[in-house]
Amino acid sequence: MITHKILFYNDSPVFGGHEKSLIYIIKYLIEHTNINLVFVFYCGNVRFSEYLNLTAQEYHHRISICKINYYSGSFQGVKTLLSFKHVSFIQNIINACQPDIVVVVQGSIELSCLGLLAAKKSGYLTVSFIPMTFKFKDIGVYLGAFRDPINKYFYSLPDKFIITSYSMLHRLTQHQVPEHKVDVVYGVIDTSSYSKVNQSDARLFYKSQYNLKQDDFIMAIIGRVQFRQKGHDLLIHTLSQNLNKLKGCKLLVVGDGPDLPKLKSMVTKKKLQNHVEFIPWSNDLHYLYSAIDMLIIPSRFEGMPLVMLEAIHYSIPVIASNRDGMKELLPAEWLFDCNDSESLMRTLLKVKNMNQDEIIIENKLKVDKKFNTKIFGKNFYNSISNLLIKNEISNF
């Protein structure tokens, strides 16, 4: 084995798909290497904390945990450059651990950039594990044109980027990151933990709480409720304009997030209460996937959505915006123009009314082969190992 200690830094307050991917990395490193792992993370990330605590109990001799009460917020890039005490505090933690390499887990370049700066100031090999590398201006982030030049500095810091889709590779070059510093390691789903139940039984499971019928055509949007990225508002607007074409259809909104109250208000205002049901997030969605007929991803930007991979594994058609990880993986027949209500509706009806069996089988084989946990963990570990080997050769 090349290295004996990796420090992971993550101060995100949210447990999302990227944190879920990190869990699969942890499992692989524990099961297939003798590496010791250190985790520095925000104490308020409850779901991640629960997982780490359970894992540390079983592998206490290989896992160390350091919880911090600091988390990434808005304008984090600017805050980090002004947070001398926080940077110094994280430096002290990293220096006390003396890792061989620091992996900074970032949803975007501003998230966890405090750990990125602290690791580089302390002179450690540093990897950014990041799924989305857009310029903020291009995706409508508030004051994106002001923040992008600052973020360019943070993009200059890592010795290596590990991204989860090829669609993000071009985005990184826009930040003047050379391709030789980037490894693409496809995202992952743990298919061994998934089970499928009979659709009738799955719908019966939800029938008592949600107004579902056995013969309904059930669609779902799954994930964080955030209009700017995920496009829940576009989907509800589309449904309200086309109810006459969607008789017998139901939409399940699965998840929580900052725009959930606004979404519920929007559903009420448009009188869609009989057509839309809200389901809280759950770590186990196998009944949900077994019950639905279609997944919809109307996102305005994405990395490589795990819910897309999961739905494909469950042999469910996925219609999605024609961009980013969705464009990279899904067949053209399942894609609609981004932020276009008419295109979304055309695609929805086309996929609903046509036999998709051949495409479904082909997609499932692709996902199960390329996006499994063992390949993901191995490729992630190889990327880190190769960086360490190059560093040792250059220092020889």
Short mmCIF file of C-alpha atoms in Angstrom, two decimals:
data_model
loop_
_atom_site.label_atom_id
_atom_site.label_comp_id
_atom_site.label_asym_id
_atom_site.label_seq_id
_atom_site.Cartn_x
_atom_site.Cartn_y
_atom_site.Cartn_z
CA MET A 1 0.00 0.00 0.00
CA ILE A 2 1.25 3.46 -0.88
CA THR A 3 -0.09 5.54 1.97
CA HIS A 4 -0.97 4.87 5.57
CA LYS A 5 -3.12 7.89 6.44
CA ILE A 6 -5.69 9.98 4.54
CA LEU A 7 -7.43 12.98 6.07
CA PHE A 8 -10.88 13.84 4.70
CA TYR A 9 -12.15 17.37 5.30
CA ASN A 10 -15.83 18.25 4.83
CA ASP A 11 -17.59 21.17 6.52
CA SER A 12 -20.84 20.95 4.53
CA PRO A 13 -23.96 21.20 6.70
CA VAL A 14 -25.89 19.04 4.21
CA PHE A 15 -25.82 15.29 3.64
CA GLY A 16 -26.24 14.97 -0.14
CA GLY A 17 -25.24 12.65 -2.94
CA HIS A 18 -21.59 13.63 -2.65
CA GLU A 19 -21.46 12.69 1.03
CA LYS A 20 -23.16 9.41 0.16
CA SER A 21 -20.40 8.76 -2.37
CA LEU A 22 -17.84 9.44 0.35
CA ILE A 23 -19.40 6.67 2.45
CA TYR A 24 -18.75 4.20 -0.37
CA ILE A 25 -15.14 5.37 -0.54
CA ILE A 26 -14.78 4.78 3.20
CA LYS A 27 -16.19 1.27 2.88
CA TYR A 28 -13.80 0.41 0.04
CA LEU A 29 -10.72 1.76 1.82
CA ILE A 30 -11.56 -0.12 5.00
CA GLU A 31 -12.29 -3.39 3.24
CA HIS A 32 -9.53 -3.39 0.62
CA THR A 33 -6.61 -1.41 2.10
CA ASN A 34 -4.79 -1.00 5.40
CA ILE A 35 -5.04 2.80 5.31
CA ASN A 36 -5.89 4.78 8.44
CA LEU A 37 -8.58 7.41 7.96
CA VAL A 38 -9.07 10.77 9.66
CA PHE A 39 -12.29 12.77 9.29
CA VAL A 40 -12.59 16.45 10.03
CA PHE A 41 -16.20 17.48 9.51
CA TYR A 42 -19.00 19.75 10.67
CA CYS A 43 -20.68 18.40 13.81
CA GLY A 44 -24.12 19.51 12.62
CA ASN A 45 -24.12 17.13 9.64
CA VAL A 46 -26.14 14.61 11.61
CA ARG A 47 -26.58 11.87 9.01
CA PHE A 48 -22.88 11.79 8.17
CA SER A 49 -21.99 11.91 11.86
CA GLU A 50 -24.21 8.93 12.61
CA TYR A 51 -22.58 6.87 9.88
CA LEU A 52 -19.04 7.78 10.96
CA ASN A 53 -19.74 7.04 14.61
CA LEU A 54 -21.05 3.56 13.78
CA THR A 55 -18.12 2.83 11.47
CA ALA A 56 -15.60 4.12 14.01
CA GLN A 57 -17.02 1.81 16.68
CA GLU A 58 -16.26 -1.18 14.47
CA TYR A 59 -12.92 0.06 13.11
CA HIS A 60 -11.76 2.24 16.00
CA HIS A 61 -8.11 1.38 15.40
CA ARG A 62 -8.23 2.79 11.84
CA ILE A 63 -10.66 5.71 12.03
CA SER A 64 -10.19 9.01 13.86
CA ILE A 65 -12.91 11.66 14.06
CA CYS A 66 -12.56 15.37 14.67
CA LYS A 67 -15.81 17.36 14.74
CA ILE A 68 -15.72 21.10 14.19
CA ASN A 69 -18.49 23.66 14.77
CA TYR A 70 -17.73 25.61 11.60
CA TYR A 71 -19.60 25.06 8.33
CA SER A 72 -19.55 26.51 4.84
CA GLY A 73 -22.08 29.26 4.26
CA SER A 74 -22.89 31.82 1.59
CA PHE A 75 -19.94 33.73 0.11
CA GLN A 76 -17.64 31.15 1.67
CA GLY A 77 -14.75 31.96 -0.66
CA VAL A 78 -14.62 35.55 0.57
CA LYS A 79 -15.12 34.47 4.18
CA THR A 80 -12.27 31.97 3.98
CA LEU A 81 -9.79 34.55 2.73
CA LEU A 82 -10.70 36.70 5.75
CA SER A 83 -10.93 33.86 8.29
CA PHE A 84 -7.33 33.83 9.52
CA LYS A 85 -8.21 32.26 12.88
CA HIS A 86 -10.33 29.52 11.33
CA VAL A 87 -7.67 28.68 8.76
CA SER A 88 -5.03 28.54 11.48
CA PHE A 89 -7.29 26.34 13.62
CA ILE A 90 -7.78 23.83 10.80
CA GLN A 91 -4.04 23.93 10.05
CA ASN A 92 -3.33 22.92 13.63
CA ILE A 93 -5.73 19.97 13.34
CA ILE A 94 -4.16 18.80 10.07
CA ASN A 95 -0.62 19.20 11.37
CA ALA A 96 -1.46 17.22 14.51
CA CYS A 97 -2.75 14.34 12.34
CA GLN A 98 0.21 14.41 9.90
CA PRO A 99 -1.62 12.73 7.01
CA ASP A 100 0.07 11.63 3.82
CA ILE A 101 -2.62 13.36 1.82
CA VAL A 102 -5.67 15.58 2.44
CA VAL A 103 -8.89 15.00 0.49
CA VAL A 104 -11.24 17.98 0.60
CA VAL A 105 -14.85 16.99 -0.10
CA GLN A 106 -16.48 19.85 -2.01
CA GLY A 107 -19.92 20.08 -3.59
CA SER A 108 -18.66 23.22 -5.32
CA ILE A 109 -15.33 25.01 -5.02
CA GLU A 110 -16.55 27.33 -2.24
CA LEU A 111 -17.76 24.47 -0.03
CA SER A 112 -15.02 23.32 2.35
CA CYS A 113 -12.55 25.76 0.78
CA LEU A 114 -11.43 26.57 4.33
CA GLY A 115 -9.92 23.08 4.55
CA LEU A 116 -8.47 23.43 1.06
CA LEU A 117 -6.58 26.60 1.99
CA ALA A 118 -5.48 25.22 5.37
CA ALA A 119 -4.10 22.02 3.80
CA LYS A 120 -2.10 23.90 1.17
CA LYS A 121 -0.78 26.47 3.63
CA SER A 122 0.47 23.55 5.71
CA GLY A 123 2.24 22.06 2.69
CA TYR A 124 0.24 18.84 2.29
CA LEU A 125 -0.65 17.07 -0.93
CA THR A 126 -4.25 18.06 -1.47
CA VAL A 127 -7.04 16.56 -3.55
CA SER A 128 -10.36 18.23 -4.30
CA PHE A 129 -13.14 15.64 -4.61
CA ILE A 130 -15.76 17.74 -6.38
CA PRO A 131 -18.82 16.93 -8.53
CA MET A 132 -19.69 20.39 -9.91
CA THR A 133 -17.18 22.87 -11.33
CA PHE A 134 -19.37 25.50 -13.00
CA LYS A 135 -18.55 29.14 -13.14
CA PHE A 136 -21.04 30.70 -10.74
CA LYS A 137 -21.98 33.37 -13.26
CA ASP A 138 -23.06 30.69 -15.75
CA ILE A 139 -25.56 29.05 -13.37
CA GLY A 140 -27.08 32.21 -11.93
CA VAL A 141 -25.44 32.20 -8.51
CA TYR A 142 -25.90 35.52 -6.71
CA LEU A 143 -22.99 37.87 -7.53
CA GLY A 144 -21.39 35.05 -9.51
CA ALA A 145 -19.36 37.43 -11.67
CA PHE A 146 -17.80 38.85 -8.49
CA ARG A 147 -17.19 35.45 -6.87
CA ASP A 148 -15.71 33.63 -9.89
CA PRO A 149 -12.36 35.54 -9.87
CA ILE A 150 -12.01 34.73 -6.16
CA ASN A 151 -12.89 31.09 -6.77
CA LYS A 152 -10.24 30.95 -9.49
CA TYR A 153 -7.68 31.22 -6.68
CA PHE A 154 -9.16 28.18 -4.91
CA TYR A 155 -9.13 26.22 -8.18
CA SER A 156 -5.37 26.85 -8.32
CA LEU A 157 -4.71 25.17 -4.96
CA PRO A 158 -5.33 21.38 -5.32
CA ASP A 159 -2.63 19.07 -6.59
CA LYS A 160 -5.37 16.87 -8.03
CA PHE A 161 -9.07 17.08 -8.81
CA ILE A 162 -11.28 14.00 -8.73
CA ILE A 163 -14.56 14.65 -10.54
CA THR A 164 -17.47 12.29 -11.13
CA SER A 165 -18.34 13.01 -14.77
CA TYR A 166 -16.61 13.96 -18.00
CA SER A 167 -19.05 16.82 -18.46
CA MET A 168 -17.24 18.62 -15.62
CA LEU A 169 -13.80 18.22 -17.26
CA HIS A 170 -14.44 21.04 -19.73
CA ARG A 171 -15.76 23.20 -16.91
CA LEU A 172 -12.48 22.78 -15.04
CA THR A 173 -10.42 23.89 -18.03
CA GLN A 174 -12.46 27.13 -17.97
CA HIS A 175 -10.86 27.77 -14.58
CA GLN A 176 -7.43 27.18 -16.19
CA VAL A 177 -7.00 23.81 -14.48
CA PRO A 178 -4.81 21.61 -16.73
CA GLU A 179 -6.27 18.24 -17.68
CA HIS A 180 -3.29 16.33 -16.26
CA LYS A 181 -4.42 17.43 -12.78
CA VAL A 182 -7.87 15.89 -13.24
CA ASP A 183 -9.11 12.31 -12.86
CA VAL A 184 -12.66 11.32 -13.75
CA VAL A 185 -14.00 8.70 -11.35
CA TYR A 186 -17.61 7.90 -12.15
CA GLY A 187 -20.11 8.12 -9.30
CA VAL A 188 -21.49 5.07 -7.60
CA ILE A 189 -24.53 3.22 -6.32
CA ASP A 190 -24.38 0.21 -4.02
CA THR A 191 -26.53 -2.20 -6.01
CA SER A 192 -25.93 -4.97 -3.48
CA SER A 193 -28.01 -3.07 -0.92
CA TYR A 194 -30.98 -2.54 -3.23
CA SER A 195 -33.96 -4.82 -3.41
CA LYS A 196 -37.06 -4.54 -5.54
CA VAL A 197 -40.54 -5.44 -4.40
CA ASN A 198 -43.63 -6.09 -6.45
CA GLN A 199 -45.07 -2.80 -7.72
CA SER A 200 -48.54 -3.60 -6.36
CA ASP A 201 -47.08 -4.26 -2.91
CA ALA A 202 -45.00 -1.09 -3.07
CA ARG A 203 -48.04 1.02 -3.93
CA LEU A 204 -50.03 -0.64 -1.19
CA PHE A 205 -47.25 0.41 1.21
CA TYR A 206 -47.90 4.09 0.36
CA LYS A 207 -51.67 3.87 -0.12
CA SER A 208 -52.63 4.49 3.51
CA GLN A 209 -50.63 7.75 3.70
CA TYR A 210 -50.73 8.99 0.12
CA ASN A 211 -53.59 8.96 -2.34
CA LEU A 212 -52.16 6.41 -4.79
CA LYS A 213 -54.12 3.97 -6.89
CA GLN A 214 -52.83 0.76 -8.41
CA ASP A 215 -53.49 1.95 -11.97
CA ASP A 216 -52.01 5.46 -11.56
CA PHE A 217 -49.02 6.45 -13.67
CA ILE A 218 -46.68 7.56 -10.89
CA MET A 219 -43.85 10.00 -11.52
CA ALA A 220 -41.31 11.19 -8.97
CA ILE A 221 -38.78 13.94 -8.43
CA ILE A 222 -36.31 12.91 -5.74
CA GLY A 223 -33.77 15.02 -3.87
CA ARG A 224 -33.11 18.39 -2.29
CA VAL A 225 -35.92 20.88 -2.92
CA GLN A 226 -34.07 23.88 -4.30
CA PHE A 227 -35.62 25.68 -7.25
CA ARG A 228 -32.48 27.34 -8.64
CA GLN A 229 -30.70 24.04 -9.22
CA LYS A 230 -33.27 21.24 -9.12
CA GLY A 231 -36.12 22.83 -11.09
CA HIS A 232 -39.09 21.77 -8.97
CA ASP A 233 -40.79 25.04 -9.90
CA LEU A 234 -40.47 24.28 -13.63
CA LEU A 235 -41.98 20.83 -13.14
CA ILE A 236 -44.98 22.08 -11.15
CA HIS A 237 -45.60 24.83 -13.71
CA THR A 238 -45.48 22.24 -16.50
CA LEU A 239 -47.97 19.96 -14.75
CA SER A 240 -50.38 22.81 -14.06
CA GLN A 241 -50.38 23.79 -17.73
CA ASN A 242 -50.99 20.25 -18.99
CA LEU A 243 -53.38 18.56 -16.57
CA ASN A 244 -55.71 17.58 -19.42
CA LYS A 245 -52.89 15.46 -20.89
CA LEU A 246 -51.98 13.83 -17.58
CA LYS A 247 -55.15 12.08 -16.49
CA GLY A 248 -54.36 9.26 -14.11
CA CYS A 249 -50.90 10.66 -13.37
CA LYS A 250 -49.47 11.42 -9.93
CA LEU A 251 -46.27 13.20 -8.96
CA LEU A 252 -44.38 12.28 -5.80
CA VAL A 253 -42.03 14.96 -4.47
CA VAL A 254 -39.49 13.12 -2.34
CA GLY A 255 -37.10 15.06 -0.11
CA ASP A 256 -36.69 18.26 1.81
CA GLY A 257 -34.81 21.50 1.35
CA PRO A 258 -34.97 25.29 1.58
CA ASP A 259 -37.72 25.72 -1.03
CA LEU A 260 -40.09 23.03 0.27
CA PRO A 261 -42.53 25.55 1.87
CA LYS A 262 -42.61 27.58 -1.37
CA LEU A 263 -43.20 24.42 -3.39
CA LYS A 264 -46.12 23.34 -1.21
CA SER A 265 -47.60 26.83 -1.53
CA MET A 266 -47.16 26.68 -5.29
CA VAL A 267 -48.98 23.32 -5.47
CA THR A 268 -51.88 24.74 -3.44
CA LYS A 269 -52.06 27.94 -5.47
CA LYS A 270 -52.22 25.97 -8.73
CA LYS A 271 -54.79 23.57 -7.24
CA LEU A 272 -52.63 20.49 -7.74
CA GLN A 273 -53.24 18.92 -4.31
CA ASN A 274 -54.93 15.89 -5.90
CA HIS A 275 -52.04 15.37 -8.30
CA VAL A 276 -48.93 15.98 -6.13
CA GLU A 277 -47.91 14.19 -2.94
CA PHE A 278 -45.00 15.12 -0.67
CA ILE A 279 -42.91 12.32 0.83
CA PRO A 280 -40.13 12.96 3.39
CA TRP A 281 -36.59 11.85 2.61
CA SER A 282 -35.57 8.35 3.67
CA ASN A 283 -32.26 6.53 3.53
CA ASP A 284 -34.09 3.51 2.16
CA LEU A 285 -36.08 4.28 -0.99
CA HIS A 286 -36.45 0.78 -2.44
CA TYR A 287 -40.23 0.79 -1.92
CA LEU A 288 -40.42 4.18 -3.59
CA TYR A 289 -38.40 3.10 -6.62
CA SER A 290 -40.46 -0.08 -6.84
CA ALA A 291 -43.69 1.93 -6.88
CA ILE A 292 -42.98 4.57 -9.53
CA ASP A 293 -43.18 4.50 -13.33
CA MET A 294 -40.87 7.41 -14.14
CA LEU A 295 -38.21 9.62 -12.56
CA ILE A 296 -38.04 13.28 -13.63
CA ILE A 297 -34.87 15.38 -13.27
CA PRO A 298 -35.65 18.95 -14.42
CA SER A 299 -32.38 20.32 -12.99
CA ARG A 300 -30.88 23.49 -14.41
CA PHE A 301 -27.42 22.15 -13.59
CA GLU A 302 -26.07 18.93 -12.07
CA GLY A 303 -23.07 16.71 -11.63
CA MET A 304 -23.85 13.00 -12.02
CA PRO A 305 -27.11 12.54 -10.04
CA LEU A 306 -27.15 9.41 -7.90
CA VAL A 307 -30.95 9.25 -8.07
CA MET A 308 -30.60 8.88 -11.84
CA LEU A 309 -28.27 5.91 -11.42
CA GLU A 310 -30.54 4.36 -8.82
CA ALA A 311 -33.64 4.69 -11.00
CA ILE A 312 -31.86 3.13 -13.96
CA HIS A 313 -30.78 0.21 -11.76
CA TYR A 314 -34.44 -0.25 -10.82
CA SER A 315 -35.35 -0.32 -14.56
CA ILE A 316 -37.25 2.98 -14.39
CA PRO A 317 -37.27 5.43 -17.33
CA VAL A 318 -35.62 8.76 -16.47
CA ILE A 319 -36.46 11.95 -18.32
CA ALA A 320 -34.06 14.80 -17.63
CA SER A 321 -32.63 18.13 -18.73
CA ASN A 322 -30.30 17.80 -21.69
CA ARG A 323 -27.11 18.79 -19.88
CA ASP A 324 -24.27 17.72 -17.59
CA GLY A 325 -24.28 14.17 -16.20
CA MET A 326 -27.76 13.46 -17.57
CA LYS A 327 -26.67 14.24 -21.14
CA GLU A 328 -23.56 12.15 -20.62
CA LEU A 329 -25.43 9.02 -19.62
CA LEU A 330 -29.07 9.05 -20.76
CA PRO A 331 -30.32 8.22 -24.28
CA ALA A 332 -31.38 11.19 -26.40
CA GLU A 333 -35.00 10.01 -26.33
CA TRP A 334 -35.16 10.70 -22.57
CA LEU A 335 -33.73 14.23 -22.66
CA PHE A 336 -35.55 17.56 -22.91
CA ASP A 337 -34.30 21.11 -23.40
CA CYS A 338 -33.16 22.61 -20.11
CA ASN A 339 -35.64 24.98 -18.45
CA ASP A 340 -38.15 24.42 -21.28
CA SER A 341 -41.65 23.48 -20.13
CA GLU A 342 -42.93 22.50 -23.58
CA SER A 343 -39.94 20.29 -24.30
CA LEU A 344 -40.31 18.64 -20.87
CA MET A 345 -43.95 17.83 -21.58
CA ARG A 346 -43.27 16.45 -25.06
CA THR A 347 -40.57 14.17 -23.70
CA LEU A 348 -42.68 13.04 -20.76
CA LEU A 349 -45.59 12.02 -23.00
CA LYS A 350 -43.32 10.38 -25.58
CA VAL A 351 -41.54 8.22 -23.00
CA LYS A 352 -44.78 7.46 -21.15
CA ASN A 353 -46.56 6.24 -24.26
CA MET A 354 -43.76 4.28 -25.93
CA ASN A 355 -42.28 0.91 -25.04
CA GLN A 356 -38.93 1.60 -23.34
CA ASP A 357 -37.92 -2.00 -22.52
CA GLU A 358 -34.90 -2.19 -24.84
CA ILE A 359 -33.46 1.15 -23.69
CA ILE A 360 -34.11 0.26 -20.04
CA ILE A 361 -32.22 -3.03 -20.30
CA GLU A 362 -29.27 -1.40 -22.07
CA ASN A 363 -29.04 1.43 -19.54
CA LYS A 364 -29.27 -0.89 -16.56
CA LEU A 365 -26.40 -3.05 -17.85
CA LYS A 366 -24.28 0.08 -18.37
CA VAL A 367 -24.93 1.47 -14.89
CA ASP A 368 -24.48 -1.83 -13.06
CA LYS A 369 -21.14 -2.34 -14.84
CA LYS A 370 -19.61 1.14 -14.63
CA PHE A 371 -21.07 2.59 -11.45
CA ASN A 372 -20.62 -0.10 -8.83
CA THR A 373 -18.94 0.46 -5.47
CA LYS A 374 -15.90 -1.73 -6.04
CA ILE A 375 -14.88 -0.04 -9.29
CA PHE A 376 -15.57 3.40 -7.82
CA GLY A 377 -13.51 2.75 -4.69
CA LYS A 378 -10.66 1.19 -6.65
CA ASN A 379 -10.48 4.06 -9.14
CA PHE A 380 -10.61 6.65 -6.36
CA TYR A 381 -7.82 4.91 -4.48
CA ASN A 382 -5.74 4.56 -7.65
CA SER A 383 -6.05 8.27 -8.35
CA ILE A 384 -4.73 9.13 -4.89
CA SER A 385 -1.99 6.50 -5.06
CA ASN A 386 -0.78 7.76 -8.44
CA LEU A 387 -0.52 11.29 -7.08
CA LEU A 388 1.57 10.07 -4.15
CA ILE A 389 3.87 8.05 -6.42
CA LYS A 390 4.47 11.07 -8.67
CA ASN A 391 5.19 13.22 -5.64
CA GLU A 392 7.68 10.72 -4.22
CA ILE A 393 9.48 10.48 -7.58
CA SER A 394 9.68 14.28 -7.90
CA ASN A 395 11.09 14.55 -4.37
CA PHE A 396 13.63 11.76 -4.84
#
